[in-house]
mmCIF file of N, CA and C in Angstrom:
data_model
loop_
_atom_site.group_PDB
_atom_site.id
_atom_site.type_symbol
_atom_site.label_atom_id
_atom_site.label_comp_id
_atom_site.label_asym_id
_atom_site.label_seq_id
_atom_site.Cartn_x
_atom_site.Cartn_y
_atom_site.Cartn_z
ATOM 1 N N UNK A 1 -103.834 121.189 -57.342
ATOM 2 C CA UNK A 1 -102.701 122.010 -56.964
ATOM 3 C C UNK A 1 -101.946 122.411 -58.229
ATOM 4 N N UNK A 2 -101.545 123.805 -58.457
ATOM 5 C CA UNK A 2 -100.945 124.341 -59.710
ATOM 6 C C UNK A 2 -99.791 124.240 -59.274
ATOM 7 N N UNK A 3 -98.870 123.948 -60.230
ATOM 8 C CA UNK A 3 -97.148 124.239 -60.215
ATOM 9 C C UNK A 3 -96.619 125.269 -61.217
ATOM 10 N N UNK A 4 -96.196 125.904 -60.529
ATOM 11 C CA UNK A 4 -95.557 126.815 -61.499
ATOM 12 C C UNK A 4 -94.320 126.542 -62.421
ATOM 13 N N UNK A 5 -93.508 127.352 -63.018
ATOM 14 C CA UNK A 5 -92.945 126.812 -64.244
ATOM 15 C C UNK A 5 -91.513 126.801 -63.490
ATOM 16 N N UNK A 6 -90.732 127.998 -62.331
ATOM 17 C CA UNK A 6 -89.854 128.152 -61.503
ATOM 18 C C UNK A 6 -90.339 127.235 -60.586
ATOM 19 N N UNK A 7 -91.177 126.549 -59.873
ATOM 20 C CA UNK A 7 -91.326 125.169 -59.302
ATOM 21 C C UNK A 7 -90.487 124.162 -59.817
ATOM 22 N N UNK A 8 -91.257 123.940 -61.104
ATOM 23 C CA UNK A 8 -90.623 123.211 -61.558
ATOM 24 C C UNK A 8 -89.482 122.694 -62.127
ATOM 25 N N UNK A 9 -89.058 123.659 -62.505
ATOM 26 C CA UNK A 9 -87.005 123.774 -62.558
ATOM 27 C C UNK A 9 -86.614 123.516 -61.871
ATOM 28 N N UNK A 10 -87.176 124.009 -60.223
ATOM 29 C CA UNK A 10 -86.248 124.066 -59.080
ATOM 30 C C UNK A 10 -85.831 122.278 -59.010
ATOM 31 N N UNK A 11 -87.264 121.620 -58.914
ATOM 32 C CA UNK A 11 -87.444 120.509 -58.443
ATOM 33 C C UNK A 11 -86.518 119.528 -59.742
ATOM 34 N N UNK A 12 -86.694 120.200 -61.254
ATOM 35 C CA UNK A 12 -86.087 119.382 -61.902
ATOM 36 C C UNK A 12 -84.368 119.243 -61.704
ATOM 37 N N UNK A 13 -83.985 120.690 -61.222
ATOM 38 C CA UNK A 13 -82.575 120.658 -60.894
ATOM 39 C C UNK A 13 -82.076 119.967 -60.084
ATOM 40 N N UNK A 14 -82.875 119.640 -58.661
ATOM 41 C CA UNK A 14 -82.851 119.620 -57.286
ATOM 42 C C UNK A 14 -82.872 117.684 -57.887
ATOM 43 N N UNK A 15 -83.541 117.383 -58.188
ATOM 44 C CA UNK A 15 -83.570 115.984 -58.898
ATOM 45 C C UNK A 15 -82.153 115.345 -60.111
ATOM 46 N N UNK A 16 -81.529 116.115 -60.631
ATOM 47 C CA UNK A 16 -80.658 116.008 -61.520
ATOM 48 C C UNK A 16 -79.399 116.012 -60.874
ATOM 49 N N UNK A 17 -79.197 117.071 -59.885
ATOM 50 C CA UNK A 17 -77.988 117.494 -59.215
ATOM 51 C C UNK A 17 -77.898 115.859 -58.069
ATOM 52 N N UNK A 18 -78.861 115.752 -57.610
ATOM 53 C CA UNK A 18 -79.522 114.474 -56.766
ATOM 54 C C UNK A 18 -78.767 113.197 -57.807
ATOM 55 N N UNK A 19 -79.014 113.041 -58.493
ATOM 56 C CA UNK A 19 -78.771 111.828 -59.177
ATOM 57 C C UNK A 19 -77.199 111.724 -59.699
ATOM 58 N N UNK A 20 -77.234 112.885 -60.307
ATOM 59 C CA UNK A 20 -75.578 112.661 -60.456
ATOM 60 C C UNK A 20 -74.510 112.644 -59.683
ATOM 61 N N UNK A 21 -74.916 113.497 -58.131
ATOM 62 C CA UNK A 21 -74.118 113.140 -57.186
ATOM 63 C C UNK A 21 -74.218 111.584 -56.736
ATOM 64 N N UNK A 22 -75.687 110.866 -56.354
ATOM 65 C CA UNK A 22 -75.743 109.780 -55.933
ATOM 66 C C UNK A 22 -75.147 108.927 -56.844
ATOM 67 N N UNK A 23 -75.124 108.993 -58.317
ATOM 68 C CA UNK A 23 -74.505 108.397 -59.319
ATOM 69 C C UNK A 23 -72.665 108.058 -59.177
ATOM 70 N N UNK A 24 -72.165 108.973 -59.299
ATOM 71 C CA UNK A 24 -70.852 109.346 -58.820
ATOM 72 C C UNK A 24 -70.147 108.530 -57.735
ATOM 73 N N UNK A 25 -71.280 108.461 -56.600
ATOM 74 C CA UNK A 25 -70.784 107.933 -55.570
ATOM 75 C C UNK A 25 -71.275 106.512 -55.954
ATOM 76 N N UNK A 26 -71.992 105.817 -56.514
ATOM 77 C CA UNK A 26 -71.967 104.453 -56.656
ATOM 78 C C UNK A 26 -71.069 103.517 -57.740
ATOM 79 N N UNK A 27 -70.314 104.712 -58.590
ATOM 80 C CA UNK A 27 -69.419 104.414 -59.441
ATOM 81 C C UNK A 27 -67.796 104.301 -58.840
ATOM 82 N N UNK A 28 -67.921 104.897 -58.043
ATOM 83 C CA UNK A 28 -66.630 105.205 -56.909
ATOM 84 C C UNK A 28 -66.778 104.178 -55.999
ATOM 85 N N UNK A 29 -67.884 103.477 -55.331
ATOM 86 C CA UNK A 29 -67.678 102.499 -54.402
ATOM 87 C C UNK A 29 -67.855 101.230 -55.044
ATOM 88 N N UNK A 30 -68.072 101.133 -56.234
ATOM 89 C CA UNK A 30 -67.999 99.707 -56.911
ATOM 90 C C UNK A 30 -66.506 99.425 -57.078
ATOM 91 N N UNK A 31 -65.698 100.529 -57.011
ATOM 92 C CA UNK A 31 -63.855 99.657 -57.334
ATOM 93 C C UNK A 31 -63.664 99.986 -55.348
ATOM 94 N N UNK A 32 -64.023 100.407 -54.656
ATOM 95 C CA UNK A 32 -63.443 100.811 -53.265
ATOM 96 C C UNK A 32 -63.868 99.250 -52.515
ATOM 97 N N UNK A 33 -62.498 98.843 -52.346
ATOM 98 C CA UNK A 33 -62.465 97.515 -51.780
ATOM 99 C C UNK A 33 -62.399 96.155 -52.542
ATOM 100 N N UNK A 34 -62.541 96.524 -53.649
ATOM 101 C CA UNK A 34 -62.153 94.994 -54.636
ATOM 102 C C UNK A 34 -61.379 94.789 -55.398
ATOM 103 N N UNK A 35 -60.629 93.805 -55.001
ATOM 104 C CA UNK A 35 -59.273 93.991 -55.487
ATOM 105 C C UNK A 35 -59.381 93.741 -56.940
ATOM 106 N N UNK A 36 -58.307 93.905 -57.218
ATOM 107 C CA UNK A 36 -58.346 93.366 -59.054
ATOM 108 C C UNK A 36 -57.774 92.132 -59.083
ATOM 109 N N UNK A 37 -58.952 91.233 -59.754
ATOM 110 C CA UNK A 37 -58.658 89.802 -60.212
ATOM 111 C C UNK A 37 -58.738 89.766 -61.772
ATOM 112 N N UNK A 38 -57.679 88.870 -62.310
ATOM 113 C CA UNK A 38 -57.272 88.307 -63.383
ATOM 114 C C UNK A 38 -57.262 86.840 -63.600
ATOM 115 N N UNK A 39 -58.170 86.434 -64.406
ATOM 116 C CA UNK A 39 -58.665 84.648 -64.251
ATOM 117 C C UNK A 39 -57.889 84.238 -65.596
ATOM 118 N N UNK A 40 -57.024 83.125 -65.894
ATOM 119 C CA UNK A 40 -56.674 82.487 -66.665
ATOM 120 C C UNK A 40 -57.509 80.619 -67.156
ATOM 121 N N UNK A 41 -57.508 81.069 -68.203
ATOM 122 C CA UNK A 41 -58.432 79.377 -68.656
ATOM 123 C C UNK A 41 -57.142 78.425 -68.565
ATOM 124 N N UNK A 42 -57.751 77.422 -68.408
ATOM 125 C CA UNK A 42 -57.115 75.827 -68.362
ATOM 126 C C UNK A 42 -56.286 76.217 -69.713
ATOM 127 N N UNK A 43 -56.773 77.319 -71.503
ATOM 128 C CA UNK A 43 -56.002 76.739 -72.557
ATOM 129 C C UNK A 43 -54.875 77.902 -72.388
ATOM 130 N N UNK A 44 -54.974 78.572 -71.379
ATOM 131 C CA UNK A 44 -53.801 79.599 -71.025
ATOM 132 C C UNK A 44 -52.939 78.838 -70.719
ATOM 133 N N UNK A 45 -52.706 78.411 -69.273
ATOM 134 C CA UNK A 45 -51.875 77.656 -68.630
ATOM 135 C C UNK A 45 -51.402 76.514 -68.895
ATOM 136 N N UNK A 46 -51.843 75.680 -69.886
ATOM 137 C CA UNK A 46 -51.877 74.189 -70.440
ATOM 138 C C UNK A 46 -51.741 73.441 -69.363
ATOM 139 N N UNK A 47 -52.626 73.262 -68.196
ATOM 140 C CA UNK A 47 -52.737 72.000 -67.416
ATOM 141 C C UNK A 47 -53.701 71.492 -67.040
ATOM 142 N N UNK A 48 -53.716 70.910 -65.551
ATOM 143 C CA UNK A 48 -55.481 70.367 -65.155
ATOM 144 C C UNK A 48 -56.014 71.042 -65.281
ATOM 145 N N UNK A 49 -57.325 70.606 -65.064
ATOM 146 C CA UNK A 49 -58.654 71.503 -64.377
ATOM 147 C C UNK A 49 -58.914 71.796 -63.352
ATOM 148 N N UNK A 50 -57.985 71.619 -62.079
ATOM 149 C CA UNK A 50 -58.374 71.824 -60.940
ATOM 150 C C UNK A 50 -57.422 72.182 -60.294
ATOM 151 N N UNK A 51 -57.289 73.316 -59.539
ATOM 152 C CA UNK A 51 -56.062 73.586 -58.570
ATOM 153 C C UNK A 51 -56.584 73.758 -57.344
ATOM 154 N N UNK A 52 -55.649 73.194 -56.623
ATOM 155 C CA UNK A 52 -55.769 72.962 -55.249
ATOM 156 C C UNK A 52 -55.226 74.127 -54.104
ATOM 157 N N UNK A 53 -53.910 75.282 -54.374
ATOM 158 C CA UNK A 53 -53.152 75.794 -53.748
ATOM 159 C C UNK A 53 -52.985 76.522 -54.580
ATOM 160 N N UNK A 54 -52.227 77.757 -53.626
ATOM 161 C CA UNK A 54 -51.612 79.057 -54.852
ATOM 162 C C UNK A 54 -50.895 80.149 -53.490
ATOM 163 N N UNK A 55 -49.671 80.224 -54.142
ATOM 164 C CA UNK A 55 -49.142 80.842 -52.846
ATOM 165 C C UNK A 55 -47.651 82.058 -53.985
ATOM 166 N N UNK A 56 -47.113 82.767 -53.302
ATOM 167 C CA UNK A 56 -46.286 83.571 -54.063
ATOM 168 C C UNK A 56 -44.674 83.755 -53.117
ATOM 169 N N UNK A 57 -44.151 83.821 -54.054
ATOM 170 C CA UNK A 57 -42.535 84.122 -53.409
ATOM 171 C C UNK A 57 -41.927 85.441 -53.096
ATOM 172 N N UNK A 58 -41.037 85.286 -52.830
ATOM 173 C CA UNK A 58 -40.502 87.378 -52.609
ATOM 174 C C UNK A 58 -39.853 88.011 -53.377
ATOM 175 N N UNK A 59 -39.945 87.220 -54.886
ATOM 176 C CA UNK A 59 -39.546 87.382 -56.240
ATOM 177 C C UNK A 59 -40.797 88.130 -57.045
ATOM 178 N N UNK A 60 -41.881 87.372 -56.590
ATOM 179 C CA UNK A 60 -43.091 87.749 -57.150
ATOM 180 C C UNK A 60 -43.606 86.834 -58.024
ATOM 181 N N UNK A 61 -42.972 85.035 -58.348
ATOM 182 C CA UNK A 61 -43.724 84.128 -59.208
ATOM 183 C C UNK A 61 -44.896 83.914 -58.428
ATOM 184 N N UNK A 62 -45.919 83.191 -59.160
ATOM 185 C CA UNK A 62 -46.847 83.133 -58.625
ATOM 186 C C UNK A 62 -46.773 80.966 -58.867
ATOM 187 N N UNK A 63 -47.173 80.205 -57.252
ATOM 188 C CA UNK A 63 -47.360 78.658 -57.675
ATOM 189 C C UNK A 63 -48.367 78.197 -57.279
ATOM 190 N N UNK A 64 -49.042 77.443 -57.767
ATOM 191 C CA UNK A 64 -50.187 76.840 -57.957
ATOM 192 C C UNK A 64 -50.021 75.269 -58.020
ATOM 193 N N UNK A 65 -50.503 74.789 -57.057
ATOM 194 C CA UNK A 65 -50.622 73.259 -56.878
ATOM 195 C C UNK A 65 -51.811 72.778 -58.286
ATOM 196 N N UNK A 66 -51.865 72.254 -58.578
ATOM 197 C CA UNK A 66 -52.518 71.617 -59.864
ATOM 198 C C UNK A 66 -52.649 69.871 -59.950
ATOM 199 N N UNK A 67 -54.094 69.478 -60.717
ATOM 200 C CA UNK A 67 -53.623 67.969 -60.749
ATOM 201 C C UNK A 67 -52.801 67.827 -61.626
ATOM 202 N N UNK A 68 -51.991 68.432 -62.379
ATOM 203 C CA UNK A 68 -51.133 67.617 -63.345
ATOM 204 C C UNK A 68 -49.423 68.125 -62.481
ATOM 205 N N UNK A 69 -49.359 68.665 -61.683
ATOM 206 C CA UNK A 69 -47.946 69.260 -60.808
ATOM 207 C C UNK A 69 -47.894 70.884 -60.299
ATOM 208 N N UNK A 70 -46.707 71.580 -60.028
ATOM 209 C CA UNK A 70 -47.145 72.630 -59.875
ATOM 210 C C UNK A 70 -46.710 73.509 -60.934
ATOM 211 N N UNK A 71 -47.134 74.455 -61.031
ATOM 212 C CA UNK A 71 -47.209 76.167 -62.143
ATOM 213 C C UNK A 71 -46.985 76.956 -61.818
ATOM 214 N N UNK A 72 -46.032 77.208 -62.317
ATOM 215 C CA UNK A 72 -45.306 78.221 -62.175
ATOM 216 C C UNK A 72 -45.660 79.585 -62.725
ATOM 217 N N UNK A 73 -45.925 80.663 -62.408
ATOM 218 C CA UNK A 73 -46.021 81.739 -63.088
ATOM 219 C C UNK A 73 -45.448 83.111 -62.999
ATOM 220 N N UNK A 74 -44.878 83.735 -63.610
ATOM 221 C CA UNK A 74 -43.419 84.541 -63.320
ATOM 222 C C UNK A 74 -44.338 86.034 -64.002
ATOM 223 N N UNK A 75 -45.292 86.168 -64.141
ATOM 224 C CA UNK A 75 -45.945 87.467 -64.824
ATOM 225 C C UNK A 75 -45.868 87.501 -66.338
ATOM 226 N N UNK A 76 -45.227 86.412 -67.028
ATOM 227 C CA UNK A 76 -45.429 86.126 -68.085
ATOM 228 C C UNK A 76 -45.605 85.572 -69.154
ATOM 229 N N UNK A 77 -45.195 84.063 -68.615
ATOM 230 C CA UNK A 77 -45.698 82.510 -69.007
ATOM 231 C C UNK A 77 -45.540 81.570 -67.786
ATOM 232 N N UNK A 78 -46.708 80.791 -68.201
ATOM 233 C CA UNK A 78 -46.425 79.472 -67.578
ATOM 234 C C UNK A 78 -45.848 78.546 -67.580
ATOM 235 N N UNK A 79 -45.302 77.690 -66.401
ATOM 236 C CA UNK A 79 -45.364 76.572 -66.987
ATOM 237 C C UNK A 79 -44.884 75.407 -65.893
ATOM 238 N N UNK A 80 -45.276 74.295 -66.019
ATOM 239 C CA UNK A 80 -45.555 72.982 -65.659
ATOM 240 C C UNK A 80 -44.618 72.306 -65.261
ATOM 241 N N UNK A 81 -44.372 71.914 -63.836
ATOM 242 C CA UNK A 81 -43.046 71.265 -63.199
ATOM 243 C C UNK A 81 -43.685 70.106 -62.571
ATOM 244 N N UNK A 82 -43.432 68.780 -63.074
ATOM 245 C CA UNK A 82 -44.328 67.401 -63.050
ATOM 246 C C UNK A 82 -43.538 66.798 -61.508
ATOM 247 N N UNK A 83 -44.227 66.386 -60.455
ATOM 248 C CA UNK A 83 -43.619 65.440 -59.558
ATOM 249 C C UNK A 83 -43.051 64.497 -59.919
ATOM 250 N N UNK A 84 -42.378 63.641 -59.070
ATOM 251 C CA UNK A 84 -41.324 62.455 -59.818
ATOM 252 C C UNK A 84 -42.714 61.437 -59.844
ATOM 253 N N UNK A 85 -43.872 61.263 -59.544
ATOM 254 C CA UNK A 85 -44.574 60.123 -59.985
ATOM 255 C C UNK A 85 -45.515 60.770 -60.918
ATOM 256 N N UNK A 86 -45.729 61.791 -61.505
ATOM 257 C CA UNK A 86 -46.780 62.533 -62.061
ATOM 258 C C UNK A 86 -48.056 62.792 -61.744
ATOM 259 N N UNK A 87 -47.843 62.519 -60.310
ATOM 260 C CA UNK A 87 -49.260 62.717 -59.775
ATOM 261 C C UNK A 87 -49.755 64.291 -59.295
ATOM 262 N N UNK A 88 -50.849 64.628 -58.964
ATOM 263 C CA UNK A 88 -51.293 65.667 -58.656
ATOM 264 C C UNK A 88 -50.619 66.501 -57.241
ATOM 265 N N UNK A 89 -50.859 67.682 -57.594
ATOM 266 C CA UNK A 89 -50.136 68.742 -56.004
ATOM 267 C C UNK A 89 -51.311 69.170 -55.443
ATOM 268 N N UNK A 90 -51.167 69.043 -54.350
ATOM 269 C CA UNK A 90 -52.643 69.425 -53.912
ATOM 270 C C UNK A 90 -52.020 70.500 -52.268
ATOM 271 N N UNK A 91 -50.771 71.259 -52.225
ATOM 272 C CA UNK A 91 -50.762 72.073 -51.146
ATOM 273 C C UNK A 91 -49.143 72.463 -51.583
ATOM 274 N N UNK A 92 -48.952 74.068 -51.112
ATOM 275 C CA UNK A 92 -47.759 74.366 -51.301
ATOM 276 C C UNK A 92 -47.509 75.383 -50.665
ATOM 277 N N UNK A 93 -45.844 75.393 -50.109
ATOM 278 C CA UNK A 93 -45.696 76.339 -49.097
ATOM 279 C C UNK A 93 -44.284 76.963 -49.671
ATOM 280 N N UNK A 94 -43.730 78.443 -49.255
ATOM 281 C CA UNK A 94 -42.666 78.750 -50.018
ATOM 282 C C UNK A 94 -42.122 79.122 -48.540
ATOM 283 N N UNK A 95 -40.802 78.765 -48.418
ATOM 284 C CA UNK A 95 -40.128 79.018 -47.649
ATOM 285 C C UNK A 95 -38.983 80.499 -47.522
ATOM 286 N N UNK A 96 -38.346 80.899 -46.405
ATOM 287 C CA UNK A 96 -37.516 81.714 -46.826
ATOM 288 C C UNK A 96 -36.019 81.833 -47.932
ATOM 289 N N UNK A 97 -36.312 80.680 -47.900
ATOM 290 C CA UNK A 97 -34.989 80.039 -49.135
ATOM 291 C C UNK A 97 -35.564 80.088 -50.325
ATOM 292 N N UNK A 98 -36.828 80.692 -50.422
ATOM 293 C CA UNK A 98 -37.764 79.900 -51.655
ATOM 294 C C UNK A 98 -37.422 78.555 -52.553
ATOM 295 N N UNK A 99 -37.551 78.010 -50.892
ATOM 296 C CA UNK A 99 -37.790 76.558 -51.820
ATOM 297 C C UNK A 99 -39.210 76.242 -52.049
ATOM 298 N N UNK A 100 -40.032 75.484 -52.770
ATOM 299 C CA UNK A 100 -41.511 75.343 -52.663
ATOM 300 C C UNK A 100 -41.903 74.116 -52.174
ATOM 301 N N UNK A 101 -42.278 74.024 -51.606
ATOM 302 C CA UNK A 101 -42.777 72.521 -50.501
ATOM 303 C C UNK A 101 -44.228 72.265 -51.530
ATOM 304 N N UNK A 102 -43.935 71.249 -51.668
ATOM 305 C CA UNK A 102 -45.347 70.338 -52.559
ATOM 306 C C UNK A 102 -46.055 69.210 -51.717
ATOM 307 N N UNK A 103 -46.931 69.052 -51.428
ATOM 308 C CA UNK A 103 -47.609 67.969 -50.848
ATOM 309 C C UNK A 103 -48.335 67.544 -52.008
ATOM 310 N N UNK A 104 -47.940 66.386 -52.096
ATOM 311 C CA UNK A 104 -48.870 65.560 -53.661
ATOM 312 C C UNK A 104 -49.501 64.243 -53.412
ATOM 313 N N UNK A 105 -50.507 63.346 -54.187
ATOM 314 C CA UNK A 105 -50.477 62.217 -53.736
ATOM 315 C C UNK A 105 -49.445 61.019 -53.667
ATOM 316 N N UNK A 106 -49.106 60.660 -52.045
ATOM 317 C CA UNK A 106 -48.293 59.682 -52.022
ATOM 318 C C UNK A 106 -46.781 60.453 -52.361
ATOM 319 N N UNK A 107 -46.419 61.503 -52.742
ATOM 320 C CA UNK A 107 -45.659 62.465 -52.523
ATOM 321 C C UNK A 107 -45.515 63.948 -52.046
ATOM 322 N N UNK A 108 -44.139 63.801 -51.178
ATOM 323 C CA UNK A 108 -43.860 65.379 -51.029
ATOM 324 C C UNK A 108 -41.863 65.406 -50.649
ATOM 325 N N UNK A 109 -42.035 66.863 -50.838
ATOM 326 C CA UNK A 109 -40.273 67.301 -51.566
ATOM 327 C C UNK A 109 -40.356 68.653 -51.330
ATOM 328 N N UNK A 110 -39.651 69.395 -52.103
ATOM 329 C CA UNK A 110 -39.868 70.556 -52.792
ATOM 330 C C UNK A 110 -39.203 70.931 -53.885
ATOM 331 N N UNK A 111 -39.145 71.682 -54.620
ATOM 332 C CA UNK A 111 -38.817 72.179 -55.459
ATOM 333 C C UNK A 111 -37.975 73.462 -55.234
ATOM 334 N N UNK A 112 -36.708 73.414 -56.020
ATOM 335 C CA UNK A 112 -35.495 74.333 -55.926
ATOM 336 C C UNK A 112 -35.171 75.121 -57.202
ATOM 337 N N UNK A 113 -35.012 76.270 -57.491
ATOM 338 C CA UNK A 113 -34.020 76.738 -58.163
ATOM 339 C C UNK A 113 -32.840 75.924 -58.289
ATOM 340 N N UNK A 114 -32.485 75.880 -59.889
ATOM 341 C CA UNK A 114 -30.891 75.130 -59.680
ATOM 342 C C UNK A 114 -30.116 75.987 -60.363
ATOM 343 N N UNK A 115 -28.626 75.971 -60.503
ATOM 344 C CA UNK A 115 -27.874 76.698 -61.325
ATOM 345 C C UNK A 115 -28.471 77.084 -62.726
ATOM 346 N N UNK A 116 -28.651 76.441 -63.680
ATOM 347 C CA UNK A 116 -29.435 77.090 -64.739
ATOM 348 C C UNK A 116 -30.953 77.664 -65.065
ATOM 349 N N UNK A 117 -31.167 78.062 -63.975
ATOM 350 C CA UNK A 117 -32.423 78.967 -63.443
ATOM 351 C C UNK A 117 -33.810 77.584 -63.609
ATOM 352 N N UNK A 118 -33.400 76.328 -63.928
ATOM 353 C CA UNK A 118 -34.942 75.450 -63.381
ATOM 354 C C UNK A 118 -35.141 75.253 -61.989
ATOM 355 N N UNK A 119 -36.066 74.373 -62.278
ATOM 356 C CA UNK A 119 -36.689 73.637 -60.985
ATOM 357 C C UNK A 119 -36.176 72.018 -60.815
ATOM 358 N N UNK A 120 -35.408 71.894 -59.395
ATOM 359 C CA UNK A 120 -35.575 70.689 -59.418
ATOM 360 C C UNK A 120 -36.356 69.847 -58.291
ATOM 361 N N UNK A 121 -36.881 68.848 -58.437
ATOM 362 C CA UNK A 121 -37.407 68.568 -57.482
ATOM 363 C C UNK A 121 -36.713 67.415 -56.190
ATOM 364 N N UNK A 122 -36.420 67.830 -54.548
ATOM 365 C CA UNK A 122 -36.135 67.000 -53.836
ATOM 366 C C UNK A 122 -37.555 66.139 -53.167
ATOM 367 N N UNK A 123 -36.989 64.693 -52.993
ATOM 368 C CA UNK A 123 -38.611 64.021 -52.222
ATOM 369 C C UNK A 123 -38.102 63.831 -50.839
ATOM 370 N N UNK A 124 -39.040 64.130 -49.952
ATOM 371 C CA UNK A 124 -38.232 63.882 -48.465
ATOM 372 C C UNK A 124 -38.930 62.787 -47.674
#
């Protein structure tokens, strides 16, 4: 079977136009539906290795139960609010008061804003 030389354009166009549309569209559905994640290392945050919880306020910090307490993260540093026995947080809930409820081992409280913008912690 002979092909001619206008055959063959057609088909090379018809193939090119083909690909870059199908192209296009697989570049467009790789961000459609996934959110954007941002992972921080253990030497970011300076704490455990393992977090247990992670929940956010209507401020926009972000807390994270951790074995070394919970973490705080405000969009621009971290940092580390130890239970009264120093044991690990392993669940946390923010209330409409944003207080943060910690469930830890053998402890739980929560944690408050106080007048000079820390954290303190109540045990209940």
């Amino acid at each position: 079977m002979k092909i001619d030389t206008r055959t063959t354009f057609l088909l090379i166009l018809v193939l090119s136009v083909t690909y870059s549309v199908l192209s296009a569209q697989l570049s467009n559905m790789e961000r459609l539906g996934v959110p954007f994640v941002l992972s921080y290392d253990k030497e970011v945050y300076k704490a455990g290795i393992q977090n247990w919880d992670i929940c956010q306020d209507g401020l926009g910090s972000i807390y994270v139960a951790n074995n070394d307490g919970m973490l705080v993260y405000d969009g621009s540093a971290w940092e580390t609010h130890y239970l009264p026995n120093r044991t690990l947080a392993r669940s946390l809930y923010v209330d409409s008061l944003n207080h943060i409820y910690v469930g830890g081992q053998n402890e739980f409280g929560y944690f408050a804003l106080d007048s000079e913008g820390g954290y303190t912690f109540t045990s209940r």
